[in-house]
XYZ file of C-alpha atoms in Angstrom:
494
model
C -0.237 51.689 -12.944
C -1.481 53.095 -16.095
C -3.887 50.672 -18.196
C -3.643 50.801 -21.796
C -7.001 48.840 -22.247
C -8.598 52.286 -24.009
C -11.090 52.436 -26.997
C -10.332 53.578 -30.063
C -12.052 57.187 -29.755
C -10.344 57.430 -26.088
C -6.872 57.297 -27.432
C -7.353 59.642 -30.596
C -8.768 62.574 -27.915
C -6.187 61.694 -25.717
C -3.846 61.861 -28.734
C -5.315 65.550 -29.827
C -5.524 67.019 -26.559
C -1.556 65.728 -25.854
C -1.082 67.520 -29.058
C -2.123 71.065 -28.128
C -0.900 71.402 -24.982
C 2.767 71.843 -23.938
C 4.297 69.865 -20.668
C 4.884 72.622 -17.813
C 6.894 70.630 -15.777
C 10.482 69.222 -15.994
C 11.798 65.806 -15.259
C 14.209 64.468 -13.049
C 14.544 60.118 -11.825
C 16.012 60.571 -9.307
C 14.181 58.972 -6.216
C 14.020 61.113 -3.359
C 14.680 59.544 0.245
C 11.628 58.680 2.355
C 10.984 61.437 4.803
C 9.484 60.844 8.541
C 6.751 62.807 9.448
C 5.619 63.930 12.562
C 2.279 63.346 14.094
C -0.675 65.301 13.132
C -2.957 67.030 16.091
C -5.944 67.153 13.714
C -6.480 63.475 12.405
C -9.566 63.893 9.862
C -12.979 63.016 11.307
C -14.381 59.833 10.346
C -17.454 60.839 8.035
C -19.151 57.870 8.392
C -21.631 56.160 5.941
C -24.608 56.897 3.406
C -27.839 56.553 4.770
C -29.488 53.388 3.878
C -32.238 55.250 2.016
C -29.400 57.193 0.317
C -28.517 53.548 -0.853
C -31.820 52.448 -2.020
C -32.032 55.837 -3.968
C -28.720 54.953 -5.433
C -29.791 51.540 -6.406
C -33.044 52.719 -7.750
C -31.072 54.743 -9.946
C -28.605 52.456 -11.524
C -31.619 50.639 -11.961
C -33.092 53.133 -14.428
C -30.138 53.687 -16.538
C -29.435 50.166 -16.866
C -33.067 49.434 -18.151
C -32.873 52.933 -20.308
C -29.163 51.607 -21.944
C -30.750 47.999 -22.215
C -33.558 49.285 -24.214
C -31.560 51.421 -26.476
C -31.429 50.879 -30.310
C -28.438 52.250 -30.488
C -26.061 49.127 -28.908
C -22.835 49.297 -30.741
C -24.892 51.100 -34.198
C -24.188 54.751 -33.572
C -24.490 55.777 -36.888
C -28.756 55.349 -36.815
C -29.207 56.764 -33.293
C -32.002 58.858 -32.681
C -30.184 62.763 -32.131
C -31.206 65.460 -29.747
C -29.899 69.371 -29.456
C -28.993 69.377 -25.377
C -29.078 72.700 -24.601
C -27.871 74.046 -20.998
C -30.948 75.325 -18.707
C -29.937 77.653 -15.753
C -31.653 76.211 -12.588
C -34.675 78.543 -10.426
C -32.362 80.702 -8.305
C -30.470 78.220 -5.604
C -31.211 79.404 -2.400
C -29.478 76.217 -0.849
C -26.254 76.577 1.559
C -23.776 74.999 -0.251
C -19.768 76.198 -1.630
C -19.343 77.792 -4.868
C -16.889 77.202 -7.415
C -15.796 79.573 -9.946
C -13.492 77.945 -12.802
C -11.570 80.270 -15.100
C -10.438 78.326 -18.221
C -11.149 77.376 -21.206
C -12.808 74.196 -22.912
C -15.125 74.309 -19.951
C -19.193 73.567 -21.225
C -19.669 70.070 -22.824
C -19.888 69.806 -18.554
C -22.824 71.355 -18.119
C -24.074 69.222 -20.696
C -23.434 65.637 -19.737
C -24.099 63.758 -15.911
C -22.787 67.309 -14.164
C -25.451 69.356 -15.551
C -27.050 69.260 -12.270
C -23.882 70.889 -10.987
C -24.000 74.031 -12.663
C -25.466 77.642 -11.912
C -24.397 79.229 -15.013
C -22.233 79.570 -17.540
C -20.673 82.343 -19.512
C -17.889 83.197 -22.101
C -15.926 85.928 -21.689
C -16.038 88.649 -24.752
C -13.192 90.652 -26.330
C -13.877 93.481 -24.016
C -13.654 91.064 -21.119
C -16.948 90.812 -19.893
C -18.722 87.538 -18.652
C -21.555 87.025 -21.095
C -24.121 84.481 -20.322
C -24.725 81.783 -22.699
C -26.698 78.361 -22.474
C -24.083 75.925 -24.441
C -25.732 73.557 -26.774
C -24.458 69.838 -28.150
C -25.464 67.096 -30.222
C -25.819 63.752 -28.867
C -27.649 60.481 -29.424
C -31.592 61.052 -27.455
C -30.774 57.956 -25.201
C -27.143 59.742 -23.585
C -29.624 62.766 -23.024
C -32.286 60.653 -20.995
C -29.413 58.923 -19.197
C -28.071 62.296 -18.020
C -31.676 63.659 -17.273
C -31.891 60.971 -14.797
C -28.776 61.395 -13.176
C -29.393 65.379 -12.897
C -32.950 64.353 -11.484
C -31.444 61.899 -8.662
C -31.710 63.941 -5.549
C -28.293 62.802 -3.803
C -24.959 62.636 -5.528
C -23.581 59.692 -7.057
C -20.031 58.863 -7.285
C -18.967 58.495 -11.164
C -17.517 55.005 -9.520
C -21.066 53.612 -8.927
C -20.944 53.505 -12.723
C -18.438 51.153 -13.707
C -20.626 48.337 -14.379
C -21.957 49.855 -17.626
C -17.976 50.064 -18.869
C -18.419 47.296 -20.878
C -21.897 48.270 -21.998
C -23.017 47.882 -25.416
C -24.207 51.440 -25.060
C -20.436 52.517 -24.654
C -20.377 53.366 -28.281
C -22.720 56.390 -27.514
C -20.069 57.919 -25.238
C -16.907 56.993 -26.930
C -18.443 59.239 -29.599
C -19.655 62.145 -27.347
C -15.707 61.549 -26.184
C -14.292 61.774 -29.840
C -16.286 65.389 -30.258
C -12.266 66.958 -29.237
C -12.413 70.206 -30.028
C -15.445 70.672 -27.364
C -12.929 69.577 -24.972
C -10.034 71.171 -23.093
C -7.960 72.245 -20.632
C -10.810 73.182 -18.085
C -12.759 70.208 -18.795
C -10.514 68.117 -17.112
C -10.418 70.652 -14.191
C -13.918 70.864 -13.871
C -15.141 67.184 -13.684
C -12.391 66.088 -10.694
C -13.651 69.769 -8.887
C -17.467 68.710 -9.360
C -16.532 64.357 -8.661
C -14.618 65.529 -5.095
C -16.996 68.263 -4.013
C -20.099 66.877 -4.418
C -22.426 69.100 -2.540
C -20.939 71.849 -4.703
C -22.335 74.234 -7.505
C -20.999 75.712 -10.180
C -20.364 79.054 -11.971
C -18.490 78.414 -15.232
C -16.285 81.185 -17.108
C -14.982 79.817 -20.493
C -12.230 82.321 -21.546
C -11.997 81.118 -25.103
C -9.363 82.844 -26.433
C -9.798 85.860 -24.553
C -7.258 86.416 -22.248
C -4.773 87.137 -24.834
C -6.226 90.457 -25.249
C -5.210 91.627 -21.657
C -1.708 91.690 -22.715
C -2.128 92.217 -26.650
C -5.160 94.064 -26.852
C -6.607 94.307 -30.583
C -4.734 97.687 -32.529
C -2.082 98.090 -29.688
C 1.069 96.501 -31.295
C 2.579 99.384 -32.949
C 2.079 101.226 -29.371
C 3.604 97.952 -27.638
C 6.648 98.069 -29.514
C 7.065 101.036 -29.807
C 10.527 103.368 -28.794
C 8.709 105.825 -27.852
C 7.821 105.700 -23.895
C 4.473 108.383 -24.731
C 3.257 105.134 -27.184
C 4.167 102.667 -24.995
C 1.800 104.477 -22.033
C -0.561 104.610 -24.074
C -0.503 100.826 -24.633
C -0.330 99.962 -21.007
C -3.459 102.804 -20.324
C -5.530 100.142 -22.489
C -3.853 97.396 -21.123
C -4.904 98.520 -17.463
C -8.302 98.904 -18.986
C -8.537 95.897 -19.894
C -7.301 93.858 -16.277
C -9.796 96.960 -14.700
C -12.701 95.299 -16.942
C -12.029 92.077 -16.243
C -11.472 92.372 -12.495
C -14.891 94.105 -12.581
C -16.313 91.130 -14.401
C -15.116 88.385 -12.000
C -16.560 90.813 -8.685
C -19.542 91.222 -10.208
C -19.583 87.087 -10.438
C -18.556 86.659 -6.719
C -21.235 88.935 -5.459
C -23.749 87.357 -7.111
C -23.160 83.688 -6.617
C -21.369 84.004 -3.860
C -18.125 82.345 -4.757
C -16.369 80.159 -2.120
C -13.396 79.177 -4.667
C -11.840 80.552 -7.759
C -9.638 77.668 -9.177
C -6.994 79.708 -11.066
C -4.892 78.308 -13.857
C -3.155 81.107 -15.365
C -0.274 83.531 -13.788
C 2.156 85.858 -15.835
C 5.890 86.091 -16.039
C 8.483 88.709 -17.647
C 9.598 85.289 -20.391
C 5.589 84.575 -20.884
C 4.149 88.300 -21.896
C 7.588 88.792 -24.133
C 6.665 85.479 -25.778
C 2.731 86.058 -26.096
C 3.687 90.489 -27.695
C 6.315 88.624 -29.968
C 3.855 86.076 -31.409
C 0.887 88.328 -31.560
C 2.824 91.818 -32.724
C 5.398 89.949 -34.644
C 8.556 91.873 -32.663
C 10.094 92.310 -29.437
C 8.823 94.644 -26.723
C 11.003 96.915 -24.596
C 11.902 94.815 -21.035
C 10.485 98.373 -19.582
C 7.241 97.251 -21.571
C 7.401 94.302 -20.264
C 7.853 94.836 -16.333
C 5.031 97.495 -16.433
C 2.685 94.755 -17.781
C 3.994 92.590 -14.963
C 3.443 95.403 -12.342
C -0.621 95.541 -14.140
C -0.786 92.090 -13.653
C 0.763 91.877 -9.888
C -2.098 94.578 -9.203
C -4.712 92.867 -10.544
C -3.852 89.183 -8.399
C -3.556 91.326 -5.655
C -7.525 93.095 -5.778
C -8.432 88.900 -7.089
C -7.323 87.983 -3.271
C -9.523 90.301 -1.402
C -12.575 89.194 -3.139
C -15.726 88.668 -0.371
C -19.490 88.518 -0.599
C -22.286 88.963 1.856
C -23.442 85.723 3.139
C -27.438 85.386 3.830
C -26.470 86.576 7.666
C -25.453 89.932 6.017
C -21.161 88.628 7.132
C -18.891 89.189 4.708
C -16.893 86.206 3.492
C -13.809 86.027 1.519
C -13.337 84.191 -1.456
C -10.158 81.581 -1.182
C -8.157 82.035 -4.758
C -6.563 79.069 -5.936
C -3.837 79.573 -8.276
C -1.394 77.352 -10.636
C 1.945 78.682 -9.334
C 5.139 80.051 -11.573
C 6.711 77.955 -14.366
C 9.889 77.964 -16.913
C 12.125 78.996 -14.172
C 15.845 78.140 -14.690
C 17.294 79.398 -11.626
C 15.851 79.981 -8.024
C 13.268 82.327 -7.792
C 13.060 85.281 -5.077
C 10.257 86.859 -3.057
C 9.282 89.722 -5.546
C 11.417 88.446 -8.371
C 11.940 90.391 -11.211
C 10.840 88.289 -13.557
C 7.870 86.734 -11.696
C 6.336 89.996 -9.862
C 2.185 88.102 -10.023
C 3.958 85.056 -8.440
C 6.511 85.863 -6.233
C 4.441 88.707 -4.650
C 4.955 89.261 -1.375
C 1.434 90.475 -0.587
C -0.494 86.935 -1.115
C -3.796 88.078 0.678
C -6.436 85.272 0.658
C -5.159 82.892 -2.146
C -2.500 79.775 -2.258
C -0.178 79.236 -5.293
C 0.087 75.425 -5.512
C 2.528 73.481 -8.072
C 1.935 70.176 -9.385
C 5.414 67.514 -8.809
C 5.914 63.996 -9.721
C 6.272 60.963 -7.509
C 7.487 57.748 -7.102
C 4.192 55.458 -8.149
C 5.241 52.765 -5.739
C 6.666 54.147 -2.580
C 5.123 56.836 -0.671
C 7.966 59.629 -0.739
C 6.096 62.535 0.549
C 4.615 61.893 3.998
C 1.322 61.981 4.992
C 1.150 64.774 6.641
C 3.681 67.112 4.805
C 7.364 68.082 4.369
C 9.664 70.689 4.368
C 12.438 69.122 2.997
C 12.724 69.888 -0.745
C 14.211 66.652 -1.230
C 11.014 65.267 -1.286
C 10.223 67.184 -4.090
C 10.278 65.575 -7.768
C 11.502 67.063 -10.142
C 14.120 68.250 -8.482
C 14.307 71.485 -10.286
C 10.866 72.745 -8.567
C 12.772 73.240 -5.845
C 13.686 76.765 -7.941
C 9.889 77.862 -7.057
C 10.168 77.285 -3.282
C 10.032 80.795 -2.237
C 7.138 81.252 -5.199
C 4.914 78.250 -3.793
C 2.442 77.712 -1.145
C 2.046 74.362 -1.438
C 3.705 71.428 -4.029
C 1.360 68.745 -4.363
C 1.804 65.323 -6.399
C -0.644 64.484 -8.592
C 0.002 60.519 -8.490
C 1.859 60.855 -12.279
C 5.045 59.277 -12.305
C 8.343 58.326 -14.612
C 8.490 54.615 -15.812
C 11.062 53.833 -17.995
C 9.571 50.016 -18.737
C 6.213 52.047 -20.195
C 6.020 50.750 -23.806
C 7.423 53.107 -26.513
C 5.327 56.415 -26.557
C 4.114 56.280 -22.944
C 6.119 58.685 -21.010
C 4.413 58.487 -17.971
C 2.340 56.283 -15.948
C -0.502 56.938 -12.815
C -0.649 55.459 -9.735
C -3.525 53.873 -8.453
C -4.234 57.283 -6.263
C -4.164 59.773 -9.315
C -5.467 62.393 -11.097
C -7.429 60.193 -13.450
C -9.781 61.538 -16.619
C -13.337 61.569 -15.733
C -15.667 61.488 -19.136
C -19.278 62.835 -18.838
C -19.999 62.822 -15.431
C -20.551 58.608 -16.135
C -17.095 57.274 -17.409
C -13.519 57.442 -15.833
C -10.408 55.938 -17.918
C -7.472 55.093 -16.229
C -5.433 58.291 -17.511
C -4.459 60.935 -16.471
C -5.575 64.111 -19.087
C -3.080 63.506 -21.757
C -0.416 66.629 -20.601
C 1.559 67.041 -17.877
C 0.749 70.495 -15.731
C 0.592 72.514 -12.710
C -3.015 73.517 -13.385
C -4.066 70.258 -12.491
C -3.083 71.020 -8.777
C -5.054 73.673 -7.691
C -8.751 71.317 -8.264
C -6.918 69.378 -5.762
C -6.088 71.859 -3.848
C -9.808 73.499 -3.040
C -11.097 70.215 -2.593
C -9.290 69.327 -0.001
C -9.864 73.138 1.482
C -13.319 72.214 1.075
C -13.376 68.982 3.125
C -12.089 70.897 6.012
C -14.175 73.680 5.693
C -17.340 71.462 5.698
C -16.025 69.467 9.289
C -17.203 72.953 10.947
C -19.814 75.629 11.261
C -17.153 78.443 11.692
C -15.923 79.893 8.778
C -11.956 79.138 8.968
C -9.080 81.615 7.146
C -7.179 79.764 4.273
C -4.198 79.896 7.131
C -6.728 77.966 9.629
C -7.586 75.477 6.383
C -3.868 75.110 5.430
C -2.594 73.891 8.637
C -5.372 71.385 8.612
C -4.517 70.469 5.187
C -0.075 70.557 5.657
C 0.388 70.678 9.342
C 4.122 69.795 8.531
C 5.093 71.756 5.622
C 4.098 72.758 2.468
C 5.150 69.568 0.273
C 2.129 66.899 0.457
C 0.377 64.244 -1.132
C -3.528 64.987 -0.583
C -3.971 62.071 -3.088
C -2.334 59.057 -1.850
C -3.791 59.386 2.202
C -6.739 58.993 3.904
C -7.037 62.822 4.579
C -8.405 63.845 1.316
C -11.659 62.333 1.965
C -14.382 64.262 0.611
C -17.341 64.644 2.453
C -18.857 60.348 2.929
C -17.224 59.497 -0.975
C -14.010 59.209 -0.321
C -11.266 59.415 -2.144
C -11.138 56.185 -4.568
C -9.405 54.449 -6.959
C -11.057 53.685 -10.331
């Protein structure tokens, strides 16, 4: 159940970030029956326990940061800390065997700043023209946060963000509650990010912070009179820079694959005919032609489909492919179809190597959705995503629930098993982001991939890893059961 125990800072990010960010998902109470499921073949393996000098290391560790925080002049007086510039340092080129994440959002970098920045490979921003430009993000925080996070990106196993509860009620709390209340560093891919790096821990990362970029694949700058436009000669000539523009960009993200040898692409964006009308009418100030529209759609089927046949060369000289992980369709009002009209990039028949997942709600008590999967929609909450079936993969609760007792202003509450917030690499609040949203589903989704992937030394096809992951149908609850267990953490609740 949701805790409402949060500081002061906490609550006005959580406030700001609920703010700029619409809900994706509708609502429905209605509790769906409990469904039997049938038994598994593939029980998950038992990963057994940290080494005890794994512990000791551990130990030796919280050991440090509690006699760093202890030490600090800064207890509860923020305003005379010491300050430092932290300034993101690519590491020596890895030439460790581990999976790569790529994450495509935006709001990404205070994460390579904080107790991840051990995480990361890179980081770039993506330009007007669409190309990934590397940058080394910098931020301002008190000198003692900095040496805290220096010795966590020094440790040489990972540590659980769990293992650092017992400096919650720290003195030295003030220092992050004000790194926390720095909200416009924060977004939508910061939330993404930190459960991706706390559930794949032998991971690295390549992060891709798209700013406010993307809008100029559909709207590029000086196109709006071609856009909307009568003229079918203007109009091609809009969509010629359009394609241009997806060509650049698909250029951009191969060129990242290749060279960092991306295992993962978490995905949170997909287009529809309703969502490119909207984004021409708010940038161009008019509608577009539908025949505008669908051609965009058609650009933007093309492009998801060359996304999903990404591979690199492995150091054996094999090609492997790259597994895309994608936030599936929204704002449907009716059921969708296998290359519907309106949703060509998700409904496409021709998925290739990459999984469209949706994010549904779930009872916060009873376990609704089997362990092992469903096909029965009924399962399903809300019971309007049951429109997307023929658009969706795989539905997957994220442990955020209806509860009508919540005091006044709190829609929703989290389960014990959630999607919680995790702050810094260090602190975890008992929230879930502050919006409700599909995108939250596909972090889930690779991780889980990821476990199974790592339980072998041959390299399995995303169908191989799905029937692992849903051997009974594509409506599961990775979150609440046993089987998303990543790597010897464990899935936990905070």
């Amino acid at each position: 159940m949701l805790t409402f125990n949060l500081t002061v800072p906490v609550k006005r990010f959580l406030h700001g970030i609920a703010l700029s960010l619409v809900a994706a998902c509708g609502s429905d109470n209605v509790q769906a029956p409990y469904v039997e499921s049938s038994p598994t073949p593939m029980p998950p393996p038992d990963p057994g326990n940290p080494t005890e000098s794994r512990d000791e290391a551990e130990r030796q560790l919280l050991e440090d940061i509690a006699r760093q925080l202890d030490a600090s002049a800064c207890n509860n007086v923020t305003e005379d800390c010491a300050q430092t510039i932290a300034t993101f340092r690519a590491p020596p080129t890895d030439t460790t065997v581990s999976t790569h994440i790529l994450v495509l959002d935006w709001g990404i970098h205070p994460v390579a700043l904080t107790g991840y920045r051990n995480r990361v490979l890179a980081t770039y921003e993506l330009s007007t023209s669409l190309v990934a430009e590397e940058v080394f993000p910098s931020q301002s925080m008190a000198s003692d946060l900095d040496t805290v996070f220096n010795l966590i990106a020094e440790h040489p196993y990972f540590v659980s963000i769990s293992a650092y509860r017992t400096f919650r009620e720290h003195p030295s709390r003030a220092l992050f509650d004000q790194l926390t209340a720095q909200t416009p560093l924060y977004g939508h891919g910061y939330f993404i990010t930190t459960f991706l790096m706390e559930y794949n821990p032998e991971a690295q990362f390549v992060l891709v912070d798209l700013g406010a970029s993307d809008k100029h694949l559909i709207t590029p700058e000086g196109s709006c009179a071609e856009l909307l436009a009568t003229d079918p000669v203007a109009n091609s000539q809009a969509l010629e820079i359009i394609e241009g523009a997806y060509t650049s960009y698909l250029a951009t993200i191969q060129d990242l694959v290749a060279r960092h040898k991306i295992d993962y692409i978490n995905a949170s964006w997909g287009s529809s005919a309703i969502g490119i009308a909207e984004q021409i009418s708010q940038v161009c100030g008019d509608v577009a032609d539908r025949s505008v529209v669908d051609a965009i759609q058609k650009i933007d089927r093309d492009f998801i489909r060359a996304l999903s046949q990404l591979s690199y060369t492995d150091q054996s000289s094999q090609p492997v492919s790259t597994i895309l992980v994608q936030a599936g369709a929204n704002r449907a009002g009716r059921d969708l179809e296998i290359d519907d009209p309106d949703y060509l990039t998700d409904c496409d028949s021709h998925q290739l190597n990459r999984v469209r997942v949706q994010a549904v709600e779930n009872n916060g008590i009873e376990p609704l959705i089997p362990e092992w999967g469903t096909q029965a929609v009924d399962a399903i909450k809300p019971a309007s995503i049951a429109y997307y079936k023929n658009c969706t993969d795989l539905f997957v609760s994220l442990g955020i629930y209806q509860d009508s007792s919540l005091p006044p202003g709190y829609i929703y509450a989290i389960r014990d098993k959630g999607f919680h917030a995790y702050l810094h690499g260090f602190v975890t609040e008992d929230f879930f982001p502050g919006f409700l949203s599909s995108s939250f589903a596909p972090p889930v989704v690779i991780s889980a991939l990821n476990f199974y992937q790592q339980q072998t030394t041959e390299r399995l096809s995303l169908d191989e890893l799905l029937a692992r992951l849903a051997p009974n149908g594509p409506i599961i609850d990775p979150l609440l059961y046993d089987h998303f267990r990543v790597y010897s953490e464990g899935y936990r609740a905070d």
